[in-house]
């Protein structure tokens, strides 16, 4: 897996991502302490609102990023977003009102919503070989998992030496280092996509691409599975550990660590596993595995027989299954979008995925508070099963890259029909076969292949 780091450009980009992730982790800890200072007993409400603002920024800003990324130098865009995030982090220690926290959180997360899909769309162009790109996806997943384990430990160590306000300074340093690493390499030039219309039309194209491509519709259904089972883990672990099992507070991070450990194991094994099973078999199997694990947990809660070992096992399995869904997702996007359209595709997935979490996060909390843990787990498992079944139906078992299709709207001498030397196999006048992707000339998936 580490062999991909021999590529200097990717090595710098990966390091930039890792450093920025650590900075974001420090901000998460510091924001909780800042909210307590400002709101006291209402700190949880402040943090809940801040998380909701984060999701709204992700859902709303990412499509705009996809609309402008193809006409903006990528390096300049990435560096600008890093510097915006660094500036916001430096400003957070000086806030005196809760509303100021909300404004700065929106700016911070809005910049992240631009940075992340642009970064994700750059990596497949830096690493054109599919095996190298798969290793990069695994490394990225591993970086996210390690950050979730490492950042709280680092924050605790720093808090033993300095005030929490200094954590924001550490965050700013992380974003500044990320910007410097991006500046240090040459990135592929932005290639304007062949799309017309203003920012709104361009922003909508990414969503249309995902919704018009069968395998990407299935990917969105799988992302909903991840949101359903993941919300149970992230929202209800503390209640499961403290109330359902009556265990000490120190066991909460152990339970979350089991979830992270499962994800890390799959991230390490993925480059070998996906080559043997293929994306479809791996991701669909993982969706049903995650659903079954949460369903068994709901059964144990309903029967009152949940044990500590069962919870750890369920979280380990769910962590592994969600990693097996999330990590190969970039491969499907790369396969389904032309290079100029990759920023729009990644931005649309980023936005729509977080829209799923915007539904399941509050649902998990509300169901647990009103109906109990067993009902919450059962409902979320049912939603996950719906997503998994939907993905099976949406993703054709036979999913070739090259599809026969017709262009009755084009004149016979149109360059697209005459591109015999560019990978197009002609059948007759307006019908031909080539690697099919949704774009300006191909607005709908061929009916018999959908």
Tab-separated table of C-alpha atoms in Angstrom:
chain	number	residue	atom	x	y	z
A	1	UNK	CA	0.000	0.000	0.000
A	2	UNK	CA	2.776	2.443	0.920
A	3	UNK	CA	4.397	2.073	-2.496
A	4	UNK	CA	2.044	4.756	-3.815
A	5	UNK	CA	3.859	7.302	-1.631
A	6	UNK	CA	6.811	7.095	-3.997
A	7	UNK	CA	4.875	9.502	-6.180
A	8	UNK	CA	6.111	12.890	-4.888
A	9	UNK	CA	2.946	14.811	-5.763
A	10	UNK	CA	0.670	12.317	-4.078
A	11	UNK	CA	3.004	12.046	-1.077
A	12	UNK	CA	2.723	15.793	-0.484
A	13	UNK	CA	-1.050	15.758	-1.007
A	14	UNK	CA	-1.521	12.839	1.374
A	15	UNK	CA	0.626	14.507	4.021
A	16	UNK	CA	-1.369	17.710	3.584
A	17	UNK	CA	-4.581	15.733	4.100
A	18	UNK	CA	-3.251	13.992	7.213
A	19	UNK	CA	-2.019	17.227	8.814
A	20	UNK	CA	-5.308	19.007	8.076
A	21	UNK	CA	-7.249	16.089	9.584
A	22	UNK	CA	-5.298	16.324	12.828
A	23	UNK	CA	-6.010	20.044	12.924
A	24	UNK	CA	-9.713	19.382	12.420
A	25	UNK	CA	-9.646	16.844	15.259
A	26	UNK	CA	-8.116	19.400	17.612
A	27	UNK	CA	-10.840	21.876	16.637
A	28	UNK	CA	-13.538	19.340	17.528
A	29	UNK	CA	-12.186	19.005	21.078
A	30	UNK	CA	-11.603	22.740	21.495
A	31	UNK	CA	-15.080	23.633	20.217
A	32	UNK	CA	-16.665	21.499	22.930
A	33	UNK	CA	-14.704	23.304	25.627
A	34	UNK	CA	-15.441	26.704	24.072
A	35	UNK	CA	-19.157	25.902	23.947
A	36	UNK	CA	-19.083	24.981	27.643
A	37	UNK	CA	-17.405	28.283	28.514
A	38	UNK	CA	-19.997	30.258	26.549
A	39	UNK	CA	-23.160	28.296	27.340
A	40	UNK	CA	-22.479	26.204	30.439
A	41	UNK	CA	-25.228	23.619	30.804
A	42	UNK	CA	-26.518	24.417	27.311
A	43	UNK	CA	-23.214	23.424	25.713
A	44	UNK	CA	-24.736	20.290	24.153
A	45	UNK	CA	-27.378	22.399	22.409
A	46	UNK	CA	-24.669	24.716	21.057
A	47	UNK	CA	-22.633	21.771	19.781
A	48	UNK	CA	-25.695	20.135	18.267
A	49	UNK	CA	-26.515	23.325	16.396
A	50	UNK	CA	-22.896	23.661	15.279
A	51	UNK	CA	-22.980	20.104	13.890
A	52	UNK	CA	-26.218	20.859	12.054
A	53	UNK	CA	-24.615	23.988	10.577
A	54	UNK	CA	-21.657	21.845	9.511
A	55	UNK	CA	-23.944	19.481	7.606
A	56	UNK	CA	-25.884	22.342	6.006
A	57	UNK	CA	-22.595	23.888	4.847
A	58	UNK	CA	-21.477	20.544	3.416
A	59	UNK	CA	-24.747	19.953	1.580
A	60	UNK	CA	-25.057	23.505	0.255
A	61	UNK	CA	-21.475	24.487	-0.546
A	62	UNK	CA	-20.069	21.324	-2.130
A	63	UNK	CA	-22.118	21.581	-5.365
A	64	UNK	CA	-20.965	25.183	-5.784
A	65	UNK	CA	-17.385	23.953	-5.460
A	66	UNK	CA	-18.000	21.412	-8.206
A	67	UNK	CA	-19.402	24.155	-10.440
A	68	UNK	CA	-16.334	26.411	-10.183
A	69	UNK	CA	-13.520	23.889	-9.708
A	70	UNK	CA	-13.155	23.078	-13.411
A	71	UNK	CA	-12.413	26.748	-14.223
A	72	UNK	CA	-10.236	27.593	-11.216
A	73	UNK	CA	-6.600	26.520	-10.829
A	74	UNK	CA	-6.789	23.615	-8.401
A	75	UNK	CA	-3.703	24.514	-6.439
A	76	UNK	CA	-4.923	28.087	-5.903
A	77	UNK	CA	-8.373	26.843	-4.850
A	78	UNK	CA	-6.993	24.286	-2.372
A	79	UNK	CA	-4.518	26.729	-0.849
A	80	UNK	CA	-7.157	29.453	-0.530
A	81	UNK	CA	-9.504	27.109	1.323
A	82	UNK	CA	-6.689	26.043	3.660
A	83	UNK	CA	-5.893	29.671	4.448
A	84	UNK	CA	-9.569	30.462	5.053
A	85	UNK	CA	-9.766	27.561	7.488
A	86	UNK	CA	-6.582	28.684	9.232
A	87	UNK	CA	-7.958	32.229	9.588
A	88	UNK	CA	-11.242	30.966	11.061
A	89	UNK	CA	-9.383	28.759	13.544
A	90	UNK	CA	-7.332	31.748	14.695
A	91	UNK	CA	-10.532	33.750	15.172
A	92	UNK	CA	-12.418	31.190	17.282
A	93	UNK	CA	-10.605	31.885	20.611
A	94	UNK	CA	-11.748	35.507	20.470
A	95	UNK	CA	-15.502	34.932	20.191
A	96	UNK	CA	-17.692	36.121	23.045
A	97	UNK	CA	-21.160	35.195	21.773
A	98	UNK	CA	-22.667	31.891	20.697
A	99	UNK	CA	-23.864	33.310	17.362
A	100	UNK	CA	-20.266	34.149	16.507
A	101	UNK	CA	-19.388	30.471	16.924
A	102	UNK	CA	-22.119	29.561	14.451
A	103	UNK	CA	-20.875	32.048	11.850
A	104	UNK	CA	-17.262	30.887	12.114
A	105	UNK	CA	-18.257	27.210	12.041
A	106	UNK	CA	-20.205	27.836	8.826
A	107	UNK	CA	-17.167	29.540	7.258
A	108	UNK	CA	-14.857	26.757	8.415
A	109	UNK	CA	-17.044	23.930	7.196
A	110	UNK	CA	-17.979	25.778	4.000
A	111	UNK	CA	-14.266	25.997	3.150
A	112	UNK	CA	-13.919	22.278	3.920
A	113	UNK	CA	-16.871	21.554	1.632
A	114	UNK	CA	-14.948	23.215	-1.197
A	115	UNK	CA	-11.553	21.750	-0.302
A	116	UNK	CA	-12.456	18.093	0.206
A	117	UNK	CA	-14.182	17.203	-3.107
A	118	UNK	CA	-11.621	19.255	-5.047
A	119	UNK	CA	-8.856	17.309	-3.327
A	120	UNK	CA	-10.634	13.999	-3.968
A	121	UNK	CA	-11.068	14.817	-7.655
A	122	UNK	CA	-7.363	15.667	-8.005
A	123	UNK	CA	-6.005	12.355	-6.699
A	124	UNK	CA	-7.231	10.115	-9.585
A	125	UNK	CA	-5.527	12.442	-12.063
A	126	UNK	CA	-2.291	12.388	-10.084
A	127	UNK	CA	-2.498	8.565	-9.929
A	128	UNK	CA	-3.910	7.377	-13.283
A	129	UNK	CA	-3.133	3.697	-12.604
A	130	UNK	CA	-6.203	2.025	-11.070
A	131	UNK	CA	-4.205	-0.106	-8.611
A	132	UNK	CA	-2.305	2.950	-7.377
A	133	UNK	CA	-5.546	4.862	-6.997
A	134	UNK	CA	-7.077	2.002	-4.993
A	135	UNK	CA	-4.061	2.079	-2.651
A	136	UNK	CA	-4.503	5.834	-2.294
A	137	UNK	CA	-8.176	5.359	-1.351
A	138	UNK	CA	-7.144	2.846	1.308
A	139	UNK	CA	-4.509	5.222	2.679
A	140	UNK	CA	-7.059	8.022	2.823
A	141	UNK	CA	-9.507	5.832	4.752
A	142	UNK	CA	-6.691	4.822	7.094
A	143	UNK	CA	-5.815	8.479	7.665
A	144	UNK	CA	-9.407	9.257	8.697
A	145	UNK	CA	-9.473	6.316	11.111
A	146	UNK	CA	-6.094	7.098	12.650
A	147	UNK	CA	-7.110	10.737	13.098
A	148	UNK	CA	-10.183	9.700	15.066
A	149	UNK	CA	-7.909	7.770	17.443
A	150	UNK	CA	-4.877	10.070	17.483
A	151	UNK	CA	-6.419	13.545	17.710
A	152	UNK	CA	-8.182	13.050	21.089
A	153	UNK	CA	-4.959	11.654	22.566
A	154	UNK	CA	-2.952	14.584	21.199
A	155	UNK	CA	-5.571	17.037	22.452
A	156	UNK	CA	-5.464	15.503	25.927
A	157	UNK	CA	-1.664	15.748	25.989
A	158	UNK	CA	-1.724	19.392	24.878
A	159	UNK	CA	-4.442	20.301	27.383
A	160	UNK	CA	-2.197	19.080	30.192
A	161	UNK	CA	0.269	21.795	29.164
A	162	UNK	CA	-1.751	24.698	27.726
A	163	UNK	CA	-5.245	26.208	27.647
A	164	UNK	CA	-7.746	24.809	25.153
A	165	UNK	CA	-7.608	28.081	23.196
A	166	UNK	CA	-4.137	27.039	22.036
A	167	UNK	CA	-5.688	24.035	20.311
A	168	UNK	CA	-7.177	26.452	17.790
A	169	UNK	CA	-3.648	27.718	17.120
A	170	UNK	CA	-2.562	24.134	16.498
A	171	UNK	CA	-5.431	23.789	14.054
A	172	UNK	CA	-4.352	26.927	12.199
A	173	UNK	CA	-0.782	25.624	11.996
A	174	UNK	CA	-2.096	22.354	10.550
A	175	UNK	CA	-4.018	24.138	7.804
A	176	UNK	CA	-1.035	26.396	7.055
A	177	UNK	CA	1.248	23.356	6.705
A	178	UNK	CA	-1.339	21.737	4.441
A	179	UNK	CA	-1.346	24.852	2.242
A	180	UNK	CA	2.458	24.855	2.077
A	181	UNK	CA	2.516	21.204	1.016
A	182	UNK	CA	-0.017	21.847	-1.750
A	183	UNK	CA	2.030	24.822	-2.970
A	184	UNK	CA	5.153	22.627	-3.128
A	185	UNK	CA	3.846	20.451	-5.984
A	186	UNK	CA	2.451	20.936	-9.469
A	187	UNK	CA	-1.117	19.708	-9.847
A	188	UNK	CA	-2.930	18.739	-13.048
A	189	UNK	CA	-4.400	21.768	-14.762
A	190	UNK	CA	-8.143	22.264	-14.498
A	191	UNK	CA	-9.911	21.168	-17.662
A	192	UNK	CA	-13.099	23.096	-18.417
A	193	UNK	CA	-16.028	20.747	-18.783
A	194	UNK	CA	-18.237	20.930	-21.859
A	195	UNK	CA	-21.217	22.307	-19.972
A	196	UNK	CA	-23.283	25.405	-20.526
A	197	UNK	CA	-25.259	27.564	-18.130
A	198	UNK	CA	-24.487	29.498	-14.985
A	199	UNK	CA	-23.241	28.336	-11.601
A	200	UNK	CA	-26.634	26.874	-10.682
A	201	UNK	CA	-26.790	24.718	-13.814
A	202	UNK	CA	-23.204	23.579	-13.353
A	203	UNK	CA	-23.802	22.798	-9.698
A	204	UNK	CA	-26.828	20.697	-10.648
A	205	UNK	CA	-24.838	18.713	-13.219
A	206	UNK	CA	-22.985	16.669	-10.583
A	207	UNK	CA	-26.236	15.521	-9.001
A	208	UNK	CA	-27.684	14.735	-12.438
A	209	UNK	CA	-24.596	12.679	-13.283
A	210	UNK	CA	-24.991	10.619	-10.108
A	211	UNK	CA	-28.725	10.139	-10.508
A	212	UNK	CA	-28.477	9.232	-14.203
A	213	UNK	CA	-25.741	6.594	-13.774
A	214	UNK	CA	-27.065	3.261	-12.403
A	215	UNK	CA	-23.934	2.313	-10.474
A	216	UNK	CA	-23.788	5.778	-8.907
A	217	UNK	CA	-27.461	5.628	-7.899
A	218	UNK	CA	-26.537	2.391	-6.160
A	219	UNK	CA	-23.576	4.161	-4.530
A	220	UNK	CA	-25.936	6.764	-3.062
A	221	UNK	CA	-28.140	3.983	-1.684
A	222	UNK	CA	-25.044	2.433	-0.111
A	223	UNK	CA	-24.072	5.799	1.367
A	224	UNK	CA	-27.501	5.853	3.009
A	225	UNK	CA	-26.742	2.436	4.531
A	226	UNK	CA	-23.533	3.867	5.990
A	227	UNK	CA	-25.382	6.885	7.388
A	228	UNK	CA	-28.065	4.714	8.997
A	229	UNK	CA	-25.717	2.306	10.784
A	230	UNK	CA	-23.053	4.950	11.416
A	231	UNK	CA	-25.513	7.281	13.145
A	232	UNK	CA	-26.317	4.549	15.644
A	233	UNK	CA	-22.615	4.227	16.404
A	234	UNK	CA	-21.760	7.903	16.632
A	235	UNK	CA	-24.917	9.155	18.346
A	236	UNK	CA	-25.851	6.298	20.667
A	237	UNK	CA	-22.577	4.673	21.761
A	238	UNK	CA	-22.393	6.760	24.931
A	239	UNK	CA	-25.976	5.792	25.869
A	240	UNK	CA	-25.345	2.130	25.106
A	241	UNK	CA	-22.193	2.021	27.219
A	242	UNK	CA	-23.350	4.145	30.147
A	243	UNK	CA	-27.065	3.327	30.424
A	244	UNK	CA	-27.722	0.001	28.680
A	245	UNK	CA	-24.572	-1.702	29.962
A	246	UNK	CA	-23.825	0.447	33.023
A	247	UNK	CA	-20.141	0.687	32.246
A	248	UNK	CA	-17.769	3.553	33.134
A	249	UNK	CA	-17.228	6.586	30.910
A	250	UNK	CA	-13.743	5.349	30.006
A	251	UNK	CA	-15.302	2.495	28.017
A	252	UNK	CA	-16.984	4.864	25.559
A	253	UNK	CA	-13.771	5.535	23.596
A	254	UNK	CA	-13.013	1.788	23.674
A	255	UNK	CA	-16.312	1.055	21.947
A	256	UNK	CA	-15.680	3.763	19.354
A	257	UNK	CA	-12.155	2.390	18.990
A	258	UNK	CA	-13.610	-1.006	18.007
A	259	UNK	CA	-15.547	0.727	15.223
A	260	UNK	CA	-12.376	2.471	14.057
A	261	UNK	CA	-10.333	-0.726	14.278
A	262	UNK	CA	-12.727	-2.571	11.974
A	263	UNK	CA	-12.498	0.247	9.464
A	264	UNK	CA	-8.689	0.252	9.594
A	265	UNK	CA	-8.423	-3.495	9.018
A	266	UNK	CA	-10.502	-3.259	5.837
A	267	UNK	CA	-8.556	-0.204	4.655
A	268	UNK	CA	-5.339	-2.233	4.928
A	269	UNK	CA	-6.771	-5.275	3.140
A	270	UNK	CA	-8.835	-3.516	0.481
A	271	UNK	CA	-6.268	-3.316	-2.376
A	272	UNK	CA	-6.067	-7.126	-2.405
A	273	UNK	CA	-9.711	-7.889	-1.648
A	274	UNK	CA	-11.329	-5.576	-4.194
A	275	UNK	CA	-9.204	-7.049	-6.972
A	276	UNK	CA	-10.575	-10.528	-6.225
A	277	UNK	CA	-14.227	-9.742	-5.525
A	278	UNK	CA	-14.848	-6.631	-7.614
A	279	UNK	CA	-16.515	-3.438	-6.430
A	280	UNK	CA	-20.123	-4.617	-6.715
A	281	UNK	CA	-19.773	-7.893	-4.809
A	282	UNK	CA	-17.654	-6.324	-2.064
A	283	UNK	CA	-19.810	-3.262	-1.475
A	284	UNK	CA	-23.185	-5.021	-1.602
A	285	UNK	CA	-21.992	-7.784	0.729
A	286	UNK	CA	-20.699	-5.147	3.140
A	287	UNK	CA	-24.058	-3.345	3.115
A	288	UNK	CA	-25.959	-6.472	4.147
A	289	UNK	CA	-23.306	-7.341	6.725
A	290	UNK	CA	-23.596	-3.928	8.393
A	291	UNK	CA	-27.388	-4.175	8.335
A	292	UNK	CA	-27.327	-7.651	9.892
A	293	UNK	CA	-24.938	-6.534	12.638
A	294	UNK	CA	-27.206	-3.630	13.617
A	295	UNK	CA	-30.282	-5.867	13.376
A	296	UNK	CA	-28.718	-8.400	15.772
A	297	UNK	CA	-27.841	-5.567	18.153
A	298	UNK	CA	-31.467	-4.386	18.071
A	299	UNK	CA	-32.617	-7.947	18.842
A	300	UNK	CA	-30.229	-8.178	21.790
A	301	UNK	CA	-31.409	-4.833	23.137
A	302	UNK	CA	-35.054	-5.837	22.772
A	303	UNK	CA	-34.431	-9.107	24.633
A	304	UNK	CA	-32.315	-7.400	27.297
A	305	UNK	CA	-29.318	-9.660	26.667
A	306	UNK	CA	-26.810	-7.210	25.192
A	307	UNK	CA	-23.276	-7.766	26.500
A	308	UNK	CA	-20.099	-5.693	26.348
A	309	UNK	CA	-18.478	-8.238	24.047
A	310	UNK	CA	-21.502	-8.225	21.732
A	311	UNK	CA	-21.385	-4.425	21.459
A	312	UNK	CA	-17.669	-4.423	20.661
A	313	UNK	CA	-18.166	-7.160	18.068
A	314	UNK	CA	-21.076	-5.319	16.441
A	315	UNK	CA	-19.122	-2.071	16.233
A	316	UNK	CA	-16.059	-3.891	14.858
A	317	UNK	CA	-18.150	-5.525	12.113
A	318	UNK	CA	-20.013	-2.304	11.287
A	319	UNK	CA	-16.732	-0.373	11.120
A	320	UNK	CA	-15.285	-2.939	8.714
A	321	UNK	CA	-18.429	-3.033	6.571
A	322	UNK	CA	-18.778	0.738	6.276
A	323	UNK	CA	-15.111	1.021	5.275
A	324	UNK	CA	-15.705	-1.606	2.581
A	325	UNK	CA	-18.495	0.613	1.214
A	326	UNK	CA	-16.875	4.026	1.549
A	327	UNK	CA	-13.339	3.290	0.414
A	328	UNK	CA	-14.044	1.934	-3.116
A	329	UNK	CA	-16.590	4.689	-3.814
A	330	UNK	CA	-13.956	6.848	-5.494
A	331	UNK	CA	-13.288	4.045	-7.984
A	332	UNK	CA	-16.923	4.173	-9.130
A	333	UNK	CA	-16.838	7.945	-9.513
A	334	UNK	CA	-13.600	7.780	-11.474
A	335	UNK	CA	-15.063	5.127	-13.763
A	336	UNK	CA	-18.299	7.046	-14.292
A	337	UNK	CA	-17.134	10.604	-14.998
A	338	UNK	CA	-14.810	12.139	-17.567
A	339	UNK	CA	-11.764	13.904	-16.103
A	340	UNK	CA	-13.223	17.434	-16.475
A	341	UNK	CA	-16.382	16.299	-14.671
A	342	UNK	CA	-14.655	14.641	-11.700
A	343	UNK	CA	-14.844	17.740	-9.449
A	344	UNK	CA	-18.593	17.963	-10.041
A	345	UNK	CA	-19.039	14.231	-9.391
A	346	UNK	CA	-17.058	14.227	-6.143
A	347	UNK	CA	-18.767	17.421	-4.985
A	348	UNK	CA	-22.228	15.982	-5.666
A	349	UNK	CA	-21.457	12.792	-3.778
A	350	UNK	CA	-19.999	14.801	-0.886
A	351	UNK	CA	-23.173	16.878	-0.714
A	352	UNK	CA	-25.697	14.048	-1.101
A	353	UNK	CA	-23.855	11.779	1.330
A	354	UNK	CA	-23.968	14.432	4.027
A	355	UNK	CA	-27.647	14.989	3.243
A	356	UNK	CA	-28.139	11.350	4.289
A	357	UNK	CA	-26.356	12.027	7.586
A	358	UNK	CA	-28.448	15.172	8.064
A	359	UNK	CA	-31.476	12.847	8.142
A	360	UNK	CA	-30.085	9.954	10.173
A	361	UNK	CA	-28.168	11.907	12.840
A	362	UNK	CA	-31.224	13.607	14.372
A	363	UNK	CA	-33.356	10.517	13.748
A	364	UNK	CA	-31.000	8.376	15.831
A	365	UNK	CA	-31.019	10.882	18.678
A	366	UNK	CA	-34.758	11.497	18.594
A	367	UNK	CA	-35.719	7.807	18.453
A	368	UNK	CA	-33.413	6.914	21.344
A	369	UNK	CA	-34.773	9.735	23.497
A	370	UNK	CA	-38.444	9.018	22.703
A	371	UNK	CA	-38.664	5.270	22.103
A	372	UNK	CA	-35.483	3.718	23.504
A	373	UNK	CA	-32.323	2.148	22.142
A	374	UNK	CA	-33.952	-1.055	20.854
A	375	UNK	CA	-36.471	0.822	18.707
A	376	UNK	CA	-33.798	3.228	17.451
A	377	UNK	CA	-31.522	0.360	16.412
A	378	UNK	CA	-34.410	-1.529	14.779
A	379	UNK	CA	-35.616	1.470	12.757
A	380	UNK	CA	-32.098	2.366	11.599
A	381	UNK	CA	-31.452	-1.275	10.673
A	382	UNK	CA	-34.684	-1.279	8.634
A	383	UNK	CA	-33.582	1.894	6.845
A	384	UNK	CA	-30.177	0.341	6.172
A	385	UNK	CA	-31.855	-2.784	4.759
A	386	UNK	CA	-33.951	-0.594	2.463
A	387	UNK	CA	-30.769	1.067	1.189
A	388	UNK	CA	-28.998	-2.268	0.688
A	389	UNK	CA	-31.906	-3.794	-1.246
A	390	UNK	CA	-32.198	-0.620	-3.292
A	391	UNK	CA	-28.500	-0.798	-4.180
A	392	UNK	CA	-28.892	-4.391	-5.435
A	393	UNK	CA	-31.784	-3.372	-7.661
A	394	UNK	CA	-30.106	-0.201	-8.934
A	395	UNK	CA	-26.690	-1.667	-9.747
A	396	UNK	CA	-26.878	-3.929	-12.818
A	397	UNK	CA	-25.174	-7.273	-12.375
A	398	UNK	CA	-23.670	-6.838	-15.833
A	399	UNK	CA	-22.164	-3.365	-15.829
A	400	UNK	CA	-19.781	-3.005	-18.795
A	401	UNK	CA	-17.928	0.222	-19.434
A	402	UNK	CA	-18.671	0.261	-23.176
A	403	UNK	CA	-22.314	0.556	-24.184
A	404	UNK	CA	-24.030	0.631	-27.544
A	405	UNK	CA	-26.184	3.748	-27.906
A	406	UNK	CA	-27.694	6.032	-30.550
A	407	UNK	CA	-27.385	9.733	-31.357
A	408	UNK	CA	-30.355	10.482	-33.646
A	409	UNK	CA	-30.076	14.149	-32.734
A	410	UNK	CA	-26.577	14.509	-34.239
A	411	UNK	CA	-25.754	15.023	-37.935
A	412	UNK	CA	-23.871	12.134	-39.513
A	413	UNK	CA	-20.718	14.196	-39.882
A	414	UNK	CA	-20.638	15.271	-36.223
A	415	UNK	CA	-17.099	14.871	-34.745
A	416	UNK	CA	-18.404	12.580	-32.003
A	417	UNK	CA	-19.783	10.109	-34.530
A	418	UNK	CA	-16.663	10.422	-36.671
A	419	UNK	CA	-14.271	9.673	-33.800
A	420	UNK	CA	-13.329	6.217	-35.058
A	421	UNK	CA	-9.751	6.755	-34.001
A	422	UNK	CA	-10.659	7.699	-30.433
A	423	UNK	CA	-12.061	4.548	-28.944
A	424	UNK	CA	-15.435	4.613	-30.724
A	425	UNK	CA	-16.607	1.474	-32.483
A	426	UNK	CA	-19.154	2.290	-35.174
A	427	UNK	CA	-22.186	0.116	-35.696
A	428	UNK	CA	-24.010	2.272	-38.285
A	429	UNK	CA	-24.843	5.923	-38.971
A	430	UNK	CA	-26.088	7.206	-35.598
A	431	UNK	CA	-25.285	4.184	-33.429
A	432	UNK	CA	-21.904	3.384	-31.930
A	433	UNK	CA	-20.153	1.838	-28.935
A	434	UNK	CA	-17.700	3.438	-26.518
A	435	UNK	CA	-16.940	3.944	-22.829
A	436	UNK	CA	-20.211	5.541	-21.743
A	437	UNK	CA	-20.427	8.438	-19.282
A	438	UNK	CA	-23.051	11.099	-18.653
A	439	UNK	CA	-21.938	14.401	-20.197
A	440	UNK	CA	-23.101	17.112	-22.581
A	441	UNK	CA	-23.664	14.646	-25.429
A	442	UNK	CA	-24.897	11.736	-23.296
A	443	UNK	CA	-27.659	13.016	-21.039
A	444	UNK	CA	-29.435	9.716	-20.351
A	445	UNK	CA	-28.297	6.163	-19.727
A	446	UNK	CA	-29.177	3.793	-22.593
A	447	UNK	CA	-32.571	2.334	-21.662
A	448	UNK	CA	-31.710	-1.324	-22.150
A	449	UNK	CA	-28.627	-1.007	-19.896
A	450	UNK	CA	-30.271	0.983	-17.092
